[in-house]
Short mmCIF file of C-alpha atoms and ligand atoms in Angstrom, two decimals:
data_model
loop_
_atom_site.label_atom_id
_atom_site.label_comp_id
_atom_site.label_asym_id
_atom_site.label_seq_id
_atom_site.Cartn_x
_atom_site.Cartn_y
_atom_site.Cartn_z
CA UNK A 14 15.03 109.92 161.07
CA UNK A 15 11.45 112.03 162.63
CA UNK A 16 8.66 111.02 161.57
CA UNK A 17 5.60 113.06 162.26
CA UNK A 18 3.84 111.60 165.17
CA UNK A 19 -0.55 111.41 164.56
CA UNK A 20 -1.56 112.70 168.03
CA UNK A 21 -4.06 111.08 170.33
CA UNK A 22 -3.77 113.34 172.97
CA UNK A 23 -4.58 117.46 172.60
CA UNK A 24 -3.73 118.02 175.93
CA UNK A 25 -1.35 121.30 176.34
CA UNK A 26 1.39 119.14 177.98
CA UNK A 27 1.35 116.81 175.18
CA UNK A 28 1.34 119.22 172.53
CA UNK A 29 4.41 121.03 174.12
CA UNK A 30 6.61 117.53 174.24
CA UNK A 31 5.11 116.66 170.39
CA UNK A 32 6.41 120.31 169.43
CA UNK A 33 9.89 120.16 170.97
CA UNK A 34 10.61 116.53 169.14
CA UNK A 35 9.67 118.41 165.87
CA UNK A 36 11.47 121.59 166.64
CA UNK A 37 14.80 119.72 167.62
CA UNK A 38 14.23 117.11 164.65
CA UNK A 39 14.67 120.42 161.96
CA UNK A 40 17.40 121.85 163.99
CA UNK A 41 19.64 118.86 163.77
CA UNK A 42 18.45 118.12 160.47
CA UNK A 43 19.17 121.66 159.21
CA UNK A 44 22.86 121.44 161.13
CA UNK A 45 23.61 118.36 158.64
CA UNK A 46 23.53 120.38 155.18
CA UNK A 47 27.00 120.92 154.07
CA UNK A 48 25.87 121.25 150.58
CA UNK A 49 23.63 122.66 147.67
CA UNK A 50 21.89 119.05 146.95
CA UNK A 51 21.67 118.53 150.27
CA UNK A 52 19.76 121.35 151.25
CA UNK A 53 17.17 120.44 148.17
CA UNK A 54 16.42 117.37 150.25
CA UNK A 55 16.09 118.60 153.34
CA UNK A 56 13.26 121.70 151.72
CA UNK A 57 11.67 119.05 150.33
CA UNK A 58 11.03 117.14 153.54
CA UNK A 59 9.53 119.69 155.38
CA UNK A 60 8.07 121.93 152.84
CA UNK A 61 6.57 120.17 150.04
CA UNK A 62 3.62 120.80 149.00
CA UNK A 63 1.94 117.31 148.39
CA UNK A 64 3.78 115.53 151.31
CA UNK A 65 6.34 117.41 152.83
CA UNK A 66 6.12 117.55 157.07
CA UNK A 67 4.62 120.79 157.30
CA UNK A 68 1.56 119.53 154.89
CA UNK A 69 1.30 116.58 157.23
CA UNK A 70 1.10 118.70 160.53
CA UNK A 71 -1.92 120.24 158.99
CA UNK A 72 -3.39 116.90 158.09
CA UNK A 73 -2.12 114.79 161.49
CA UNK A 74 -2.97 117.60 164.21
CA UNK A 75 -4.92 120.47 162.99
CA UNK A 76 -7.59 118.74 161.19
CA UNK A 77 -7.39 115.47 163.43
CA UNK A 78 -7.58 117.89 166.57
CA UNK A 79 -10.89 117.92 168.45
CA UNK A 80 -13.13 121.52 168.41
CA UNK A 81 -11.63 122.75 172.01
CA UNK A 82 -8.61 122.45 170.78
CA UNK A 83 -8.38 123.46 167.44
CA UNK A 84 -7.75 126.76 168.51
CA UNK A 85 -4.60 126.31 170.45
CA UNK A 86 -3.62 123.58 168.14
CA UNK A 87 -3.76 126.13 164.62
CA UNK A 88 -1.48 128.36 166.88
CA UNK A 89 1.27 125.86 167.75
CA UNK A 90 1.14 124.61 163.96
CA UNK A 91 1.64 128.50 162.61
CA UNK A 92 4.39 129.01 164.97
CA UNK A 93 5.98 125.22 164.11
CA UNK A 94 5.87 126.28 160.57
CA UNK A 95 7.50 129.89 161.15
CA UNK A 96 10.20 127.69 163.30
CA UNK A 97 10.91 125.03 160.09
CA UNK A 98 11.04 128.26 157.38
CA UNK A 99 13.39 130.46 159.54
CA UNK A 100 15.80 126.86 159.38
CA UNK A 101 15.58 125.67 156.29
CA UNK A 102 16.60 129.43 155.45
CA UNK A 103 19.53 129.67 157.79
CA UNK A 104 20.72 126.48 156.45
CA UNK A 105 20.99 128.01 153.20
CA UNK A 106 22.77 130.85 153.54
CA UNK A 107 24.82 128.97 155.90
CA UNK A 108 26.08 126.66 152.87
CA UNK A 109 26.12 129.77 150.70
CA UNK A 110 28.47 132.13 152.45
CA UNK A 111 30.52 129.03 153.12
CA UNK A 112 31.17 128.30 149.75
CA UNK A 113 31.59 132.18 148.27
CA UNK A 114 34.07 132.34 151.54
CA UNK A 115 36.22 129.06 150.26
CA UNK A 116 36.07 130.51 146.53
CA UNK A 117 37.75 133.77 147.81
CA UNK A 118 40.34 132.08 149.54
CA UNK A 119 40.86 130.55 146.18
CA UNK A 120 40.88 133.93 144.36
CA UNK A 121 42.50 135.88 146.70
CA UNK A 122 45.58 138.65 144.66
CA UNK A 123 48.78 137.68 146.50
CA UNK A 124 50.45 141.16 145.27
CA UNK A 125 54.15 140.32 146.45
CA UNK A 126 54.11 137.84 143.45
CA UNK A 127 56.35 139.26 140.59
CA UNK A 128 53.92 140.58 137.75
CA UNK A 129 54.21 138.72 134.02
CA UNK A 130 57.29 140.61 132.56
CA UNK A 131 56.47 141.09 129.09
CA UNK A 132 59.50 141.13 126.52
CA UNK A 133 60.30 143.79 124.65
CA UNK A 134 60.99 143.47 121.08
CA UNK A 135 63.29 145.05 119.11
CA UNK A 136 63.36 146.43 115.07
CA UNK A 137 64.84 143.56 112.49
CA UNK A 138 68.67 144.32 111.75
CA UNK A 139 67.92 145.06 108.37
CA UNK A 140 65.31 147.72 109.36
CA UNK A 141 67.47 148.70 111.54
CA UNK A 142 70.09 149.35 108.77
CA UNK A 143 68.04 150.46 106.30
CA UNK A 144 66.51 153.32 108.89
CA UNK A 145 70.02 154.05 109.30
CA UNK A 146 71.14 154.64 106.01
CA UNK A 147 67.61 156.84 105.48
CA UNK A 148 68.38 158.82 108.46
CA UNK A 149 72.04 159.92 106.96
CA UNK A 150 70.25 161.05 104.03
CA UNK A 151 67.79 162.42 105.55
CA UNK A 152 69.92 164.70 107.45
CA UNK A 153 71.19 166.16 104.12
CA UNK A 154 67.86 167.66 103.19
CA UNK A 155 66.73 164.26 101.59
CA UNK A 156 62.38 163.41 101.40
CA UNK A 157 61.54 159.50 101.72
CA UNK A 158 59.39 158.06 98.70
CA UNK A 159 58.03 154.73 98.27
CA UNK A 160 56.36 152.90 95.48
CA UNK A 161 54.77 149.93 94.84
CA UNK A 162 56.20 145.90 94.60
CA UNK A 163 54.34 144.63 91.97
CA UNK A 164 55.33 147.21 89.34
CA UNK A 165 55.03 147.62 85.81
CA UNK A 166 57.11 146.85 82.73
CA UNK A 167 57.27 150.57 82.01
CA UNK A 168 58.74 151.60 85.38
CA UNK A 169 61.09 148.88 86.15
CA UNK A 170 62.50 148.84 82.65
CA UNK A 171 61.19 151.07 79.93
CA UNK A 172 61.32 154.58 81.28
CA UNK A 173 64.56 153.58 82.76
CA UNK A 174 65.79 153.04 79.67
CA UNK A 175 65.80 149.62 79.28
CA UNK A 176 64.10 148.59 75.94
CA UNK A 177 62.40 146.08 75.00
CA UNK A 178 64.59 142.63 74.37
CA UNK A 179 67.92 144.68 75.11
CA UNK A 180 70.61 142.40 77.17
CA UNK A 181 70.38 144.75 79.83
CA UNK A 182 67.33 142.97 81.19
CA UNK A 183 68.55 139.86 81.52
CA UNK A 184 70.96 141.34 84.48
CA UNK A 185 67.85 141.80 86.90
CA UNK A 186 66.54 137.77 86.83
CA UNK A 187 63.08 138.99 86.22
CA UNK A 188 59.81 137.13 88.25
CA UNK A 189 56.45 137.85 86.28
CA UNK A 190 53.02 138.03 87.00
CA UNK A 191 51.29 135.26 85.03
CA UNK A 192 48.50 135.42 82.59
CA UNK A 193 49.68 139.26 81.20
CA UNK A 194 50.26 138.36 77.55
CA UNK A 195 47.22 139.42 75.79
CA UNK A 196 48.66 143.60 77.60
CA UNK A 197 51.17 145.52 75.77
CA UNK A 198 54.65 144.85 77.06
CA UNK A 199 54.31 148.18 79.18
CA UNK A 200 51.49 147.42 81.28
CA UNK A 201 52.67 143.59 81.95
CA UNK A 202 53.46 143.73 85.71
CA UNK A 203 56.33 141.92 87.03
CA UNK A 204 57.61 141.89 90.65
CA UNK A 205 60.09 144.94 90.96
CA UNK A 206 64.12 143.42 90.71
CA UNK A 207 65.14 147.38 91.95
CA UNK A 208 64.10 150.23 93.69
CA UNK A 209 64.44 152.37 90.86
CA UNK A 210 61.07 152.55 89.42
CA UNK A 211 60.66 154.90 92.26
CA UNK A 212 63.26 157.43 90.62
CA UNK A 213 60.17 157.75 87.85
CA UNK A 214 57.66 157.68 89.90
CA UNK A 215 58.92 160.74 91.71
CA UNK A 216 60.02 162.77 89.11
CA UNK A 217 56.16 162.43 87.99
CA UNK A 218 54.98 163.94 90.99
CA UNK A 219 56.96 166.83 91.28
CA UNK A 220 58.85 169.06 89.28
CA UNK A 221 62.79 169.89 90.14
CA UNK A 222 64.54 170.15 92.15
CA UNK A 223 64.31 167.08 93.97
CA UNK A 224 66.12 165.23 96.54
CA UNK A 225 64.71 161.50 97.78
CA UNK A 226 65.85 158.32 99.62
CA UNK A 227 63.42 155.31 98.71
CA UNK A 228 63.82 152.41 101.07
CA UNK A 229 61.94 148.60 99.24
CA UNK A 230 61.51 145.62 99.45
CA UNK A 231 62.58 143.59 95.40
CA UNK A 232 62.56 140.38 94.23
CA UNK A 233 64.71 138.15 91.93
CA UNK A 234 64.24 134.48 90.51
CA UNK A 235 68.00 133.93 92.07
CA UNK A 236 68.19 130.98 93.63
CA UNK A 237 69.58 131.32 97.54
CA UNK A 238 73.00 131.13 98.39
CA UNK A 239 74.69 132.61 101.98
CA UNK A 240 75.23 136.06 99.33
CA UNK A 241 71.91 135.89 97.62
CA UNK A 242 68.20 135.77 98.73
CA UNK A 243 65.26 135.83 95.99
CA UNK A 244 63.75 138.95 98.22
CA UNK A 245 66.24 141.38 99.48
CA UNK A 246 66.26 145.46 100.05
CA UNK A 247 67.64 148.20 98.27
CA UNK A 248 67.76 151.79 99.73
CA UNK A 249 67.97 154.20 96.24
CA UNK A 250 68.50 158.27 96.22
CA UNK A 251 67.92 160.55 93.11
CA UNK A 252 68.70 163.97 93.84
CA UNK A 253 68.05 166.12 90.38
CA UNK A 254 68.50 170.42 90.36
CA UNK A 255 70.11 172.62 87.83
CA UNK A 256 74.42 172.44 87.98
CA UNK A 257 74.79 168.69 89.88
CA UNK A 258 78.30 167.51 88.67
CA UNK A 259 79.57 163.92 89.32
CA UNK A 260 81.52 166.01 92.23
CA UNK A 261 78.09 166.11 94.15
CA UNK A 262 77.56 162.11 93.74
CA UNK A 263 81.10 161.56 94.94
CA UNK A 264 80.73 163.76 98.11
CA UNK A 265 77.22 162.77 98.90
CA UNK A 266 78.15 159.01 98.88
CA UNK A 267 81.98 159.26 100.50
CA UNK A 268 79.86 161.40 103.31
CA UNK A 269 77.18 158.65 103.42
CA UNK A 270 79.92 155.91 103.81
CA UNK A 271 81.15 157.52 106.61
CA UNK A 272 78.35 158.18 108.36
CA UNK A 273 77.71 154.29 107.90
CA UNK A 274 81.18 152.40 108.56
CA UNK A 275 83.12 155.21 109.87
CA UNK A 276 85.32 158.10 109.56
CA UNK A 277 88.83 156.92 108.41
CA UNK A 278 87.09 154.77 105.73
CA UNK A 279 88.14 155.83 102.18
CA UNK A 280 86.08 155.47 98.90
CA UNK A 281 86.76 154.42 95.44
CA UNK A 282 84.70 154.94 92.03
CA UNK A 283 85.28 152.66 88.84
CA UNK A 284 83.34 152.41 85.73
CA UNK A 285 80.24 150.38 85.53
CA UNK A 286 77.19 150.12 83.57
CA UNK A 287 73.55 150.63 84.18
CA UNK A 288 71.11 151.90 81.05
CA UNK A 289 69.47 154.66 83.56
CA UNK A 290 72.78 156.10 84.41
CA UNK A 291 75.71 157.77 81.94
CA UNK A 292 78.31 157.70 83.19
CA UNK A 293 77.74 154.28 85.49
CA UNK A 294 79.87 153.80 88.50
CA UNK A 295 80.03 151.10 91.04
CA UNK A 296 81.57 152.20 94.95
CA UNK A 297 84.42 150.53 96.65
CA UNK A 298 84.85 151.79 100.18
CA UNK A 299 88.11 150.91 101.80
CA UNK A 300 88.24 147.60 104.03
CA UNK A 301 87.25 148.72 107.59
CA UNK A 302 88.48 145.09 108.79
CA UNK A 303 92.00 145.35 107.78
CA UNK A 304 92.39 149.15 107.25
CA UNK A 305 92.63 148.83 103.51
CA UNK A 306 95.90 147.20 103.71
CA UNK A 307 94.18 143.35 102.94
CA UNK A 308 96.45 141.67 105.26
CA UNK A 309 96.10 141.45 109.13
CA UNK A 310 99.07 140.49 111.23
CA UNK A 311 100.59 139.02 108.08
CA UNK A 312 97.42 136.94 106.98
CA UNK A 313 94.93 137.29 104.19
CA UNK A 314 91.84 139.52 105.38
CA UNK A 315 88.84 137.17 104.83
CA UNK A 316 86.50 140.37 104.61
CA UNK A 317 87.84 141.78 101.49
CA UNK A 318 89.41 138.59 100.34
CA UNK A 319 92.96 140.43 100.95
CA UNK A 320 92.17 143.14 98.11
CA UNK A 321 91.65 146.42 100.74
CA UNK A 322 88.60 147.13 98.72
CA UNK A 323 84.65 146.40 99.20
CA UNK A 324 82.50 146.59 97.12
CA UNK A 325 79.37 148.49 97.82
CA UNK A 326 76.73 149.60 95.61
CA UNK A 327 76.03 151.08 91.82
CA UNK A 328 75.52 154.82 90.98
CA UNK A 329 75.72 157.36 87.83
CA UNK A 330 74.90 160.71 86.84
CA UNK A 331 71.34 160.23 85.47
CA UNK A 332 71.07 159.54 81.84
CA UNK A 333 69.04 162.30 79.77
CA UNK A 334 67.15 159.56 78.38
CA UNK A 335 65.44 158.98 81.32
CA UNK A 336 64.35 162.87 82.03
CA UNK A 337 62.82 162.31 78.65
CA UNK A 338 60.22 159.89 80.04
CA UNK A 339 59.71 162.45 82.98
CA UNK A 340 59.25 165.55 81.05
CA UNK A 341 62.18 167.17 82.89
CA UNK A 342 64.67 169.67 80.58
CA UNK A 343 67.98 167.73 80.15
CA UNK A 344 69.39 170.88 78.85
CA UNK A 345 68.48 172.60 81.94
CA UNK A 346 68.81 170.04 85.35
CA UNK A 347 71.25 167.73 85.95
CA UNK A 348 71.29 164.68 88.72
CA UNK A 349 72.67 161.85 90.01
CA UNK A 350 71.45 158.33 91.23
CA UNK A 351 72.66 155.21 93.74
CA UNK A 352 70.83 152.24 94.64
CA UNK A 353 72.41 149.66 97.76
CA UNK A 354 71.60 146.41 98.50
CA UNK A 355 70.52 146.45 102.56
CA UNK A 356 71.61 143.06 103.63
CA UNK A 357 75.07 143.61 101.82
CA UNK A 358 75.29 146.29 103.95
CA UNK A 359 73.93 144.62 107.23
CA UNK A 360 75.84 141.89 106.71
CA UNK A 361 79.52 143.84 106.30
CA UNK A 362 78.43 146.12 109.40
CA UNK A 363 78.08 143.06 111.68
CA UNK A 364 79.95 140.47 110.17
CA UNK A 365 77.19 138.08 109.18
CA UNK A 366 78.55 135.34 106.64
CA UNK A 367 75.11 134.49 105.21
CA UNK A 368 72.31 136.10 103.97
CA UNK A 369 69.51 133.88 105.00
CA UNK A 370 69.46 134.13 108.88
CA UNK A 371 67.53 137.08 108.45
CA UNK A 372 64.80 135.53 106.51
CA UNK A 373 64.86 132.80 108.87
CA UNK A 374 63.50 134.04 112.12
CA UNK A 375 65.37 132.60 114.58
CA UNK A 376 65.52 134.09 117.65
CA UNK A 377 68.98 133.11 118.86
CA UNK A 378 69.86 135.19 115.78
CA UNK A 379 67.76 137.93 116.38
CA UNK A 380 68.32 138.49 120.15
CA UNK A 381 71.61 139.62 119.43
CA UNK A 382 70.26 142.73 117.89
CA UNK A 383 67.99 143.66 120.61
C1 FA5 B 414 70.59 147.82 90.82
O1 FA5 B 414 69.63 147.17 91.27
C2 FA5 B 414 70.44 149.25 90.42
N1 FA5 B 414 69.04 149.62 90.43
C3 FA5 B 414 71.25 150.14 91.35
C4 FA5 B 414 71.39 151.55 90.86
C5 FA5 B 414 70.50 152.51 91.30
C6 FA5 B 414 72.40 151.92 89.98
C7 FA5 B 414 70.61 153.84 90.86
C8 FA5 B 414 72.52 153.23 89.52
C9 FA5 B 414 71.62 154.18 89.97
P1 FA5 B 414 72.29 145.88 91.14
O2 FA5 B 414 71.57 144.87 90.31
O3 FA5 B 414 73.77 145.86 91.08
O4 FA5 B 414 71.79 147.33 90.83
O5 FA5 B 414 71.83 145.69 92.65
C10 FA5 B 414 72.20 146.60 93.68
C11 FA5 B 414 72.58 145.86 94.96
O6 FA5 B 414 71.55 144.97 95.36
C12 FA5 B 414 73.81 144.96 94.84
O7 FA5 B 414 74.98 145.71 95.03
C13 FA5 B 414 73.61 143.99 95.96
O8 FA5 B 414 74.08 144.50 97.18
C14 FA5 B 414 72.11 143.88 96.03
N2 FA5 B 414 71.65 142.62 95.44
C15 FA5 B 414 71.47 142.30 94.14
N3 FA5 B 414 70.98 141.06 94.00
C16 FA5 B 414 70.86 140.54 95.24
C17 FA5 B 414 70.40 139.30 95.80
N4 FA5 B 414 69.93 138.35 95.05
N5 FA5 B 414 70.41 139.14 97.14
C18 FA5 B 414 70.83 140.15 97.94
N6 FA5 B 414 71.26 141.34 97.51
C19 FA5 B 414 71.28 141.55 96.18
#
């Protein structure tokens, strides 16, 4: 490695050969640096301030040089030193561009590769359904409303005509909000078992006529089965105006069945019983599996359990009682209601046999709807 010769000899000739050794020794030197640290090293050497090699040719020639030649010695020192800065520099930017060069081979956008293909996802079957159903009713004129899930006592029994301690109640498994005793019965809240708290909640906001579909979410303490689920859907329509007969719930909802399973199926109304309705009705359509007939190719139709019928949902002409709560004239308008349970419906349209793969989120079950 150069060391910095002490001079003995001034002459021109000597200085010449003494300046070569040190310019080669910094050109080689500078060659060497491949690196960051490396190049720290190599500064240091020749530049430092305390002891680096340019300090020393200060100390070893200019100052040791004798007076005739201090003059030609200070310029051969200033041009030494330009020579060692204009290297060390090089050598940096050498390693520099070097490295920014490898990191852009590293970096570089190969823009024949295929790009990330995000999947698409698609709506839930049973929003998919309930939509569905809401779009045939909308279609006949029909406004969407919406209410809350954690109702009250009032509007998912009272005002519906459910009073208090009546059997009726115990139909809807109820869940309850604790720590409500010390309210009146009224303003306990409970978790909504129907959609048709929303009936009352409408007919407060407007006067008649009035025509809505109310898509919701309810809630049951049922325990799950492949029929049942503790949460489930219910799509509910109330259409109230002066003259609306049974006639007009019968059309509305053989037109709605339809629209939903298809022209050729047939519909079928038998007495039920639900306090907010009078009379009550619950809907049979025919059996689109087997035609109605409850046999295919001689065997027992597993859809409708060979008896042609299905049923559907629960309907009635709406009972005065409940226009009472509302302040609407039961003398003067007449209406008629129908709630549906969603996944019943889901489930018949694409021949699901239980209830709880769509709570379940499995993706093998859900691609299929996509
Ligand atoms: C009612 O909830 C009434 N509010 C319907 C109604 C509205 C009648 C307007 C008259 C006028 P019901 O308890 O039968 O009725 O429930 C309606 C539908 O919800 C059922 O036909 C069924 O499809 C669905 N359902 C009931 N319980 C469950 C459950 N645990 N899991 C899944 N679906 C259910």
């Amino acid at each position: 490695m150069y060391t910095l010769p002490q001079l003995a000899d001034f002459s021109p000739a000597a200085l010449d050969n003494a300046a070569l050794e040190l310019k080669s020794a910094v050109e080689s030197e500078s060659r060497q640096v491949s690196n960051d640290s490396e190049w720290k090293v190599l500064r240091d050497r020749w530049m430092a301030r305390k002891s680096g090699i340019l300090t020393q040719l200060n100390d070893f020639w200019l100052k040791a040089a004798p007076g005739p030649s201090k003059r030609d010695v200070g310029q051969r020192v200033n041009e030494l030193k330009r020579i060692v800065e204009q290297e060390i520099e090089a050598a940096l930017s050498r390693i520099t561009s070097s490295a920014s060069a490898s990191r852009i081979d590293h970096e570089r956008v190969d823009v024949t590769l295929p790009g990330t293909r995000r999947k698409l996802g698609a709506e839930h079957p049973l929003i998919r359904t309930m939509n569905e159903i809401v779009g045939v009713f909308k279609a006949m004129g029909y406004s969407i409303a919406e209410g809350p899930e954690v109702e009250t006592d009032y509007y998912n029994f009272e005002s519906l005509n459910f009073p208090p301690n009546h059997p009726a109640r115990d139909t809807q498994d109820t869940l309850f909000i604790a720590g409500q005793q010390s309210k009146p019965l009224r303003e306990r809240l409970v978790l909504r078992t129907h959609t048709s708290p929303v009936q009352i909640r409408a007919m407060e906001k407007q006067p008649p006529p009035l025509r809505v579909i109310v898509p919701g979410k309810v809630h049951r303490a049922e325990t799950a089965d492949a029929t049942h689920s503790p949460i489930f859907h219910q799509v509910e329509g109330l259409a109230v105006d002066t003259n609306i007969t049974f006639c007009d719930l019968k059309g509305t909802l053989d037109h709605a069945m339809k629209a939903l399973f298809g022209a050729s199926v047939k519909t079928r109304f038998y007495p039920s019983f639900f306090p907010f309705t009078e009379p009550s009705a619950d809907v049979q359509i025919s059996c689109f599996k087997c035609g109605g007939r409850g046999r295919i190719e001689g065997a027992r139709c597993s859809l409708c359990k060979a008896s042609g019928w299905i049923e559907l949902l629960g309907c009635g002409m709406v009972d005065p009682n409940v226009f009472g709560f509302v302040n609407y004239d039961s003398k003067k308008y007449s209406g008629f209601a129908f709630g549906m349970g969603v996944e019943r419906i889901t489930m018949l349209k694409y021949g699901i046999d239980d209830i709880q793969h769509f709570f379940e989120g499995d993706i093998r079950f859900l691609q299929q709807f996509a």
